[in-house]
Tab-separated table of C-alpha atoms and ligand atoms in Angstrom:
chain	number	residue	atom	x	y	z
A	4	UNK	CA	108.140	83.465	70.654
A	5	UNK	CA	108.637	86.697	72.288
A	6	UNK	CA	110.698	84.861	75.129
A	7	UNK	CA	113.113	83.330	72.649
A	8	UNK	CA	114.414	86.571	71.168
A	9	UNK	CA	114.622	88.219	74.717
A	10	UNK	CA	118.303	87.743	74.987
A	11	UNK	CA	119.151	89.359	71.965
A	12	UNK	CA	116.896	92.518	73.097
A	13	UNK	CA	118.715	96.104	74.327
A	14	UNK	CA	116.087	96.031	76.784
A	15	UNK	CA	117.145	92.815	78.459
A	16	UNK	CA	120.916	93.248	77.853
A	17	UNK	CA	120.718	96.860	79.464
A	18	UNK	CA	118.332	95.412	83.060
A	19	UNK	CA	120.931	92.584	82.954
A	20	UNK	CA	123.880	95.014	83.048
A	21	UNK	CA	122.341	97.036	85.450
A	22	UNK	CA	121.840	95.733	89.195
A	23	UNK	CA	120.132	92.523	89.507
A	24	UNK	CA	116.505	92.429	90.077
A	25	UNK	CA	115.074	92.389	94.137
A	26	UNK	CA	112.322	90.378	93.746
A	27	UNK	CA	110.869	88.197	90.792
A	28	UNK	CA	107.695	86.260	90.719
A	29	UNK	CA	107.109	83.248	88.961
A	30	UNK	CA	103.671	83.361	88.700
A	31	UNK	CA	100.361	83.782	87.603
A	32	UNK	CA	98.163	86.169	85.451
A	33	UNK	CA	94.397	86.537	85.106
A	34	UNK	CA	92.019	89.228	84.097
A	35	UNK	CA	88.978	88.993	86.606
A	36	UNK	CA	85.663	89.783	85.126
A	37	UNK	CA	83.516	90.557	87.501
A	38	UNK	CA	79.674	91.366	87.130
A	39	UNK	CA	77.520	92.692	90.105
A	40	UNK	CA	73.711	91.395	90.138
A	41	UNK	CA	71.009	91.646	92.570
A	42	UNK	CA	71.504	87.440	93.443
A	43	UNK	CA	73.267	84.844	91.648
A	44	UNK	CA	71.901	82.806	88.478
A	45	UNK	CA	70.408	79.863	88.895
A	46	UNK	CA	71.155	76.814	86.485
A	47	UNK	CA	70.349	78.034	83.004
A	48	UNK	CA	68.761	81.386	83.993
A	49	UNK	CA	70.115	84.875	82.467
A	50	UNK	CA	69.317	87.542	84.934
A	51	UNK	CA	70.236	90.969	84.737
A	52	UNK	CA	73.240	92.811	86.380
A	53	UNK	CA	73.855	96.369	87.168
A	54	UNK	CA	77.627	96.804	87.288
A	55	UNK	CA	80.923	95.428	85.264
A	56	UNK	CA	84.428	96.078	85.841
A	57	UNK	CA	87.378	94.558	84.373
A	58	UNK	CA	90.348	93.714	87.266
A	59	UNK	CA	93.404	92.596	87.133
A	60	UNK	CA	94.717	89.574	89.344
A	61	UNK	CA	96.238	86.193	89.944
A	62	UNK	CA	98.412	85.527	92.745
A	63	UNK	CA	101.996	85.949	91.037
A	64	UNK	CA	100.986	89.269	89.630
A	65	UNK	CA	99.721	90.330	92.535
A	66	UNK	CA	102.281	89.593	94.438
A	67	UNK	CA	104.862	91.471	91.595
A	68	UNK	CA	102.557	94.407	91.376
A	69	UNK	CA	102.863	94.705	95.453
A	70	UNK	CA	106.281	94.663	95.716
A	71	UNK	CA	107.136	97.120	92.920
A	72	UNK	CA	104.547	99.433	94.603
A	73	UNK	CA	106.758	99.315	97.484
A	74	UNK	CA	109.739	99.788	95.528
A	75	UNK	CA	111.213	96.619	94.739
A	76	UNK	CA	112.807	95.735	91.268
A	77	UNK	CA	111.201	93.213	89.947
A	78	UNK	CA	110.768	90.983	87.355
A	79	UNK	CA	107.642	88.786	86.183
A	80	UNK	CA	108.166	85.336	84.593
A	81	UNK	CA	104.612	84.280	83.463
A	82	UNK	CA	102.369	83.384	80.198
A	83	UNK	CA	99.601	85.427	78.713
A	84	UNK	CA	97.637	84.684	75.691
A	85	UNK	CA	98.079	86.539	72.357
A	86	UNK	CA	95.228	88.308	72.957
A	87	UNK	CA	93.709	91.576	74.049
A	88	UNK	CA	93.800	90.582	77.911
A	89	UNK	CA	97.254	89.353	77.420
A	90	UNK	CA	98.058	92.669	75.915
A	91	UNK	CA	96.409	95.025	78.586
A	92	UNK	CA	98.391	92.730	81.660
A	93	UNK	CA	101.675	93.511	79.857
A	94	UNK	CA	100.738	97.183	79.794
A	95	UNK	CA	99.585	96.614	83.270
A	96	UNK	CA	102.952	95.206	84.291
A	97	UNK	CA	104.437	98.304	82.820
A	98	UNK	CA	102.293	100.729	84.531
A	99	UNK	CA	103.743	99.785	87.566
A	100	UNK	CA	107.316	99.191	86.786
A	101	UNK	CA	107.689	95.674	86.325
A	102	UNK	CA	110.216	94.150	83.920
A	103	UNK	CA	108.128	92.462	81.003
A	104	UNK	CA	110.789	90.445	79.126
A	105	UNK	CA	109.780	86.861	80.715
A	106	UNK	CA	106.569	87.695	80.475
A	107	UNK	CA	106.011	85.459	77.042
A	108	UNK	CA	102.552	85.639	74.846
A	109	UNK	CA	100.611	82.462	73.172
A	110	UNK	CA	98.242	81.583	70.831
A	111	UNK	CA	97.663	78.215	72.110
A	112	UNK	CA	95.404	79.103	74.785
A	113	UNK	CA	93.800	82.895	76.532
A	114	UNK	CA	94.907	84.487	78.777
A	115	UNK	CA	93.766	83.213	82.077
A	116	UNK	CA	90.447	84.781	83.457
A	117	UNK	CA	88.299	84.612	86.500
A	118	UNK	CA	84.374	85.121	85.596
A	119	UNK	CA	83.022	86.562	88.659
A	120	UNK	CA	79.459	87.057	89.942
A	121	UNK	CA	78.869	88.997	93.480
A	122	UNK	CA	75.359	89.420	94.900
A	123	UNK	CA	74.028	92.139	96.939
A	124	UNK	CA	75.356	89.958	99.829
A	125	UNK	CA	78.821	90.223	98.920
A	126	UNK	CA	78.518	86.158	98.077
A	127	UNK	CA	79.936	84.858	94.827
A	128	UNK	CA	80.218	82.094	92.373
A	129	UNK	CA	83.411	82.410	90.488
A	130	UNK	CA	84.568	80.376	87.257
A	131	UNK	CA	88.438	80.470	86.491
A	132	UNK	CA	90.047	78.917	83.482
A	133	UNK	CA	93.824	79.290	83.846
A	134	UNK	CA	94.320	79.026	80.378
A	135	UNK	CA	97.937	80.397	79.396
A	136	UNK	CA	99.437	79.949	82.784
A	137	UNK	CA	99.326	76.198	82.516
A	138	UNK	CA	101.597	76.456	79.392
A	139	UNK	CA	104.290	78.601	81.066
A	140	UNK	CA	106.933	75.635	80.532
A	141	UNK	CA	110.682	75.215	80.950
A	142	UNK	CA	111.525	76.977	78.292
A	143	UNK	CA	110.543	80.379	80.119
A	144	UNK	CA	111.912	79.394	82.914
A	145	UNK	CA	116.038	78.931	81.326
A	146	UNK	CA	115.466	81.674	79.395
A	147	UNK	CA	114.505	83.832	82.844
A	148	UNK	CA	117.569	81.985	84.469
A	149	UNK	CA	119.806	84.884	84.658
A	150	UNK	CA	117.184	86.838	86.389
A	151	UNK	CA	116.237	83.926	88.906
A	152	UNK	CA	119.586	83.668	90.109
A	153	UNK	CA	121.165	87.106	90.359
A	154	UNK	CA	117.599	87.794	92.326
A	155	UNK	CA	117.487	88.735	96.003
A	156	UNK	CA	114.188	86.685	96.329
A	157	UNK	CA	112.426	84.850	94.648
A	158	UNK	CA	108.333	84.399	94.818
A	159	UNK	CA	105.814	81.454	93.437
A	160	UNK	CA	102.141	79.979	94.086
A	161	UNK	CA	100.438	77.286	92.479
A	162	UNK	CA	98.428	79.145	90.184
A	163	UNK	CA	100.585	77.483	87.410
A	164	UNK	CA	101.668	74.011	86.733
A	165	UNK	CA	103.223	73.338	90.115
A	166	UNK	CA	106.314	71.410	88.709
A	167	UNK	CA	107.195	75.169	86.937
A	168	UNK	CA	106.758	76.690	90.517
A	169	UNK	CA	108.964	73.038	91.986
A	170	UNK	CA	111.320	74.294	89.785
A	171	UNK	CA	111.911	77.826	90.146
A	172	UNK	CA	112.262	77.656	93.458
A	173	UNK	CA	115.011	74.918	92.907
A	174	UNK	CA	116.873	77.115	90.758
A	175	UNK	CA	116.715	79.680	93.073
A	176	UNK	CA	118.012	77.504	96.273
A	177	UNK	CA	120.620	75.731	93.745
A	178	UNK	CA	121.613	80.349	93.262
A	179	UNK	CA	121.486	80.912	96.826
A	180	UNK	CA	118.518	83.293	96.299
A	181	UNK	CA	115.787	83.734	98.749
A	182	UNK	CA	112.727	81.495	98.183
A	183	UNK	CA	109.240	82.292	99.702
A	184	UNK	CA	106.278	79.928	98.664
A	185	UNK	CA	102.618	80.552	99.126
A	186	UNK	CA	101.016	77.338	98.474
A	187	UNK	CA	98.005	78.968	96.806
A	188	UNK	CA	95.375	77.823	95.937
A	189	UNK	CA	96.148	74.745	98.372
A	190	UNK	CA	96.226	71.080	96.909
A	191	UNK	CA	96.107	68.191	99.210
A	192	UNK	CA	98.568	66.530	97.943
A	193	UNK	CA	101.355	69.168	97.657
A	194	UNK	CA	104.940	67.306	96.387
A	195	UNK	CA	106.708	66.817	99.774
A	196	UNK	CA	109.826	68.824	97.986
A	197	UNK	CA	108.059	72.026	97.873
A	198	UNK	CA	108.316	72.635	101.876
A	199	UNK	CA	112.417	72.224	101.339
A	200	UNK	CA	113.200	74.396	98.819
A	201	UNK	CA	111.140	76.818	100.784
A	202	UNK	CA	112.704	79.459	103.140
A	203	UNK	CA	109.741	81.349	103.579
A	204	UNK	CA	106.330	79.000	103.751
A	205	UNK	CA	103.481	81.319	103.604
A	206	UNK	CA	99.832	80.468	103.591
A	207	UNK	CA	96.685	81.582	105.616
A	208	UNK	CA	94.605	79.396	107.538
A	209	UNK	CA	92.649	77.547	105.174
A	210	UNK	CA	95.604	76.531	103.186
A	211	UNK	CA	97.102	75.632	106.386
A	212	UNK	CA	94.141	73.506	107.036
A	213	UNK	CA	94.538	71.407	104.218
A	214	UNK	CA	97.943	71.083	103.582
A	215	UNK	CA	98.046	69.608	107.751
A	216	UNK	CA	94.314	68.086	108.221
A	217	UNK	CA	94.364	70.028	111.439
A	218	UNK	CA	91.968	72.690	112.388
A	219	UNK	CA	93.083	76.365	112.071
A	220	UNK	CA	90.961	78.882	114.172
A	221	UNK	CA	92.780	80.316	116.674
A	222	UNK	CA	96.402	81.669	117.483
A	223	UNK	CA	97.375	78.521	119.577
A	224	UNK	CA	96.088	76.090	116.688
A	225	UNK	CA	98.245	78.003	114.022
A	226	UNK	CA	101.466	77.247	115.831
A	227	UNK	CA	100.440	73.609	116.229
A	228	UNK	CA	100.120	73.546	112.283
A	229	UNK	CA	102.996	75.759	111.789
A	230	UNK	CA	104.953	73.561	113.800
A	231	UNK	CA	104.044	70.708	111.762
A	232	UNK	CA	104.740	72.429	108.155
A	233	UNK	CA	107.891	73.375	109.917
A	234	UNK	CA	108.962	69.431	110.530
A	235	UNK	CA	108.324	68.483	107.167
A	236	UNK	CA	111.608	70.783	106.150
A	237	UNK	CA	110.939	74.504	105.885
A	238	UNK	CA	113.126	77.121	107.643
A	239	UNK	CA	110.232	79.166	108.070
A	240	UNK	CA	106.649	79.316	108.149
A	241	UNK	CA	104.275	82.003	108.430
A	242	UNK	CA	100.404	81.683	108.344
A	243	UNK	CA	98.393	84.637	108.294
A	244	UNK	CA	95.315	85.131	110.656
A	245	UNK	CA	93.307	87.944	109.116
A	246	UNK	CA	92.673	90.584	111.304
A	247	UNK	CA	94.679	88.594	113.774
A	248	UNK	CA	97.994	89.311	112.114
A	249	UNK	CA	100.162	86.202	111.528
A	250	UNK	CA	102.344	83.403	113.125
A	251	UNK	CA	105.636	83.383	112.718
A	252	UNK	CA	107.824	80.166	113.284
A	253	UNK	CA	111.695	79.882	112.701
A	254	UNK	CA	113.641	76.242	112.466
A	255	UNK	CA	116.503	77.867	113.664
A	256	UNK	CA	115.818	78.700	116.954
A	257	UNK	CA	112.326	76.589	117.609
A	258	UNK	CA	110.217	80.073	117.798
A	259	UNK	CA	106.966	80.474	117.274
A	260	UNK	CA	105.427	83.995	117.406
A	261	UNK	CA	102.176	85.577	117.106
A	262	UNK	CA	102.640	88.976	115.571
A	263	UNK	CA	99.522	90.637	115.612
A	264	UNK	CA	98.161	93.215	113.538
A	265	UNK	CA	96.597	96.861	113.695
A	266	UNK	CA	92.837	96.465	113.450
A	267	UNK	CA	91.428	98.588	110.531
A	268	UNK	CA	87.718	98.563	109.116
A	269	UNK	CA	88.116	96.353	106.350
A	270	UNK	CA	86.095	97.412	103.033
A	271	UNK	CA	87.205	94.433	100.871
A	272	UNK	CA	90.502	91.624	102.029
A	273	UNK	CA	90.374	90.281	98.556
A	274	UNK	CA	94.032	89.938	97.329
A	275	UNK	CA	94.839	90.859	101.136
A	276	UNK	CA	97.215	87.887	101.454
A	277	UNK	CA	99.172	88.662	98.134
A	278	UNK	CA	99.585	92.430	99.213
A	279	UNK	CA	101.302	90.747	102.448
A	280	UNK	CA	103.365	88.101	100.244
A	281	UNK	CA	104.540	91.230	98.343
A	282	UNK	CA	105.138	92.940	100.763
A	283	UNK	CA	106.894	90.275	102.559
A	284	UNK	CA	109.519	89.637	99.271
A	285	UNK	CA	110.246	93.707	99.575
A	286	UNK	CA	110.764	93.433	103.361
A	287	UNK	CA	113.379	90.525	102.464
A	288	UNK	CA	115.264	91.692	99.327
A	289	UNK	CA	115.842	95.584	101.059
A	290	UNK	CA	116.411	94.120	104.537
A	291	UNK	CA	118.167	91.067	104.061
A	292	UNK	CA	119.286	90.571	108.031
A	293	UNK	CA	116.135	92.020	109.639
A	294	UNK	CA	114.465	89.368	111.684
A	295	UNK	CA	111.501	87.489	110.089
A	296	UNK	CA	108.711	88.632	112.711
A	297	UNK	CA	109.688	92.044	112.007
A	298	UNK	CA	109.598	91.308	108.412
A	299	UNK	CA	106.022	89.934	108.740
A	300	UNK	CA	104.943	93.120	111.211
A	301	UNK	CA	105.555	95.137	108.600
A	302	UNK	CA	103.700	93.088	105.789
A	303	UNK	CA	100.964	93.375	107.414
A	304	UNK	CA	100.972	97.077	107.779
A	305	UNK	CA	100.914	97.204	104.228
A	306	UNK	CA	98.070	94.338	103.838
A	307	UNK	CA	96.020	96.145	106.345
A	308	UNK	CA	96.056	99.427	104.349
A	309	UNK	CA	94.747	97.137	100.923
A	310	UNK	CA	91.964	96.176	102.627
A	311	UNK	CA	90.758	99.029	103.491
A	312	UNK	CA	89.842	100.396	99.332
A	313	UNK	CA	87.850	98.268	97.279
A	314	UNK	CA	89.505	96.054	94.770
A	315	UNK	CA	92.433	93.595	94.304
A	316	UNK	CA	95.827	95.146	92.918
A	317	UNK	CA	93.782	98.971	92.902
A	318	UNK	CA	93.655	98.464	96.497
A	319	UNK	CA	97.527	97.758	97.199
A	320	UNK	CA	98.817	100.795	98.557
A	321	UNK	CA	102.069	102.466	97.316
A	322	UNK	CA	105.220	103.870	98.748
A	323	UNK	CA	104.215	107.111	99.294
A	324	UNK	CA	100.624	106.468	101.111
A	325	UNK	CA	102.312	104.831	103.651
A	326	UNK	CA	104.566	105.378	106.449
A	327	UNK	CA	108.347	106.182	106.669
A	328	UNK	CA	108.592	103.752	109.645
A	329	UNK	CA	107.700	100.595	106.750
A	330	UNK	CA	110.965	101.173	104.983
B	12	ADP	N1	90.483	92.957	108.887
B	12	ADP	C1	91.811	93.129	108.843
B	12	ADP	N2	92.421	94.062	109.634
B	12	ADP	C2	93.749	94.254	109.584
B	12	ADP	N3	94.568	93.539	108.797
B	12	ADP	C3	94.040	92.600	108.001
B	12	ADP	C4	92.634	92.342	107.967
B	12	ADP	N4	92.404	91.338	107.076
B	12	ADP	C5	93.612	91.011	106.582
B	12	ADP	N5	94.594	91.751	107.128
B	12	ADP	C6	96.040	91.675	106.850
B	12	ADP	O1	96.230	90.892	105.675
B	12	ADP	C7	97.000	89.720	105.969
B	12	ADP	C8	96.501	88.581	105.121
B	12	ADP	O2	95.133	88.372	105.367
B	12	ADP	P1	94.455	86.938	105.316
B	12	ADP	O3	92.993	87.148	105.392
B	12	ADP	O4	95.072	86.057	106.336
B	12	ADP	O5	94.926	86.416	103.872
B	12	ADP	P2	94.069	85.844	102.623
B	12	ADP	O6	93.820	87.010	101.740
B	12	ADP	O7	94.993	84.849	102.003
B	12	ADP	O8	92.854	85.226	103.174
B	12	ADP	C9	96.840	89.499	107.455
B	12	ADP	O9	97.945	88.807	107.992
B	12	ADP	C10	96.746	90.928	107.975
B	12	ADP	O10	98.029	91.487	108.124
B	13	NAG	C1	92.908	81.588	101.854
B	13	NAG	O1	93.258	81.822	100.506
B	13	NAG	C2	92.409	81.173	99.570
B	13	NAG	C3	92.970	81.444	98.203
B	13	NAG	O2	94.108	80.669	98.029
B	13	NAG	C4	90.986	81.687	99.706
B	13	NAG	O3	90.133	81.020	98.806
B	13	NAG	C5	90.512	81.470	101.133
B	13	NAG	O4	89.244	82.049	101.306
B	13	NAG	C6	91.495	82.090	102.134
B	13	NAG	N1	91.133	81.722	103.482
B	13	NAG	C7	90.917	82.596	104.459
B	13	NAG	C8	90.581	82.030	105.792
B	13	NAG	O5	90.986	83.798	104.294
């Protein structure tokens, strides 16, 4: 109900007053719980673990929490449950700056969570129940309108019911506001509408896999399946390579780049691609003429320092740890 009274709010009167937000994410939210044991259970066995930690993640935070790191205004527009989860995210969005008035609370279903279990091996068998984000609903989204359209950019996945994510993007395109969509996690049979309203395509190479049946290894079979997202009506695509850096392909002008990365020792590249998604919605909302490739260079300057510290959003590196040259 919280999203209903948000107009009436001082809090939402005084950041709609003030300047419009850079980036907001229409997005997911869930609390990973993740348990380390020695291997992984088998069917019906309870083993013992010897570590616990509580993280926070989901694509569309991620993504948020990223960008305000770097020092974007943003916005969140998401679902929790009215729960103690849902509670600590809030806070979480706080912690780092992000504005929490679309960010509305049920009781209808939990927040959404990701049970994980990692082995000694690093291997894992994960469990998510999206709970809450499947209810984020149309409601949220007018309500968030003002802040969708006076946005420089505007970020979804499909962690969420993909016609919410179909449709913030088309109220952002209707606003002229920057779209960039991260078709994440990938579904085979993604509406065809989704690569038009896009200005930025982003996925990595498994995504890219699926969404074009062809394979994705290597540099040169990235553009061929860049090439091919591009024709079905994006204005740009970029797929990410890992350690490779990223392809970079603009309608405009036919290019296709490889921008390549700076190797670094990577400790953990969980949440790597939503550090460079953030990353990438700062790049676009503080430089809104600086070419693309550039744009993606940059992203994945910041990527490559997240996966270099253990953890998801504790990994994603703020302003001031990085360097001048990024901003
Ligand atoms: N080992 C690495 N060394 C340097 N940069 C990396 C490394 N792994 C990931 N990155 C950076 O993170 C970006 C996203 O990583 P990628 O693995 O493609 O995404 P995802 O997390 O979706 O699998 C890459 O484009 C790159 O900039
Ligand atoms: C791409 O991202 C998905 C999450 O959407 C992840 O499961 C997959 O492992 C990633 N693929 C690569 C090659 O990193």
């Amino acid at each position: 109900m919280s999203s209903c009274l948000c107009h009436e709010s001082p809090t939402f009167k005084k950041v709609m007053t003030e300047e419009a937000f850079d980036v907001v994410v229409v997005g997911s939210c869930m609390t990973d719980l993740v348990s380390q044991s020695p291997r992984l259970p088998k069917e019906g066995e309870t083993i013992h673990g010897h570590n616990f930690f509580i993280g926070f993640g989901g694509k569309g935070a991620n993504q948020c929490i990223q960008a305000a790191r770097l020092g974007a205004k943003t916005a969140m527009v998401a679902k929790v449950g009215k729960d103690s989860f849902g509670d600590s995210y809030i806070q979480n969005f706080k912690d780092n700056g992000v504005y929490t008035g679309f960010v509305g609370q049920t009781s209808d279903a939990a927040t959404g969570v990701a049970s994980i279990i990692v082995n000694d091996a690093g291997e894992n068998a994960i469990v998510i129940v999206a709970g809450a984000n499947m209810l984020l609903s149309d409601t949220e989204l007018q309500n968030a309108l003002p802040a969708i359209s006076s946005a420089k950019v505007l970020v979804c996945q499909l962690e969420i019911s993909p016609q919410m994510s179909l449709r913030a993007l088309r109220m952002a395109q209707e606003n002229k506001v920057k779209t960039i969509f991260n078709p994440a996690p990938a579904i085979p049979d993604l509406d065809p509408d989704f690569y038009r309203v896009s200005d930025v395509f982003c996925c990595n190479e498994s995504e890219a896999e699926l969404l074009t049946a062809l394979s994705v290894n290597t540099v040169e079979e990235a553009r061929c399946a860049g090439r091919e997202l591009l024709r079905r009506g994006c204005s740009t695509v970029i797929i990410t390579l890992g350690a490779q850096g990223c392809v970079v392909l603009k309608a405009a002008d036919s290019s296709c780049k490889h921008v390549p990365t700076t190797p670094v020792d990577a400790v953990d590249t969980t949440g790597a691609g939503d550090s460079f998604i953030g990353a990438l919605a700062y790049d676009m909302a503080h430089h809104p003429t600086m070419q693309l490739e550039e744009v993606a260079r940059r992203a994945g300057q910041v990527a490559g320092a997240s996966v270099q510290v253990m953890g998801t959003q504790s990994s994603y590196p703020h302003k001031r740890h990085l360097a001048a040259e990024l901003f």
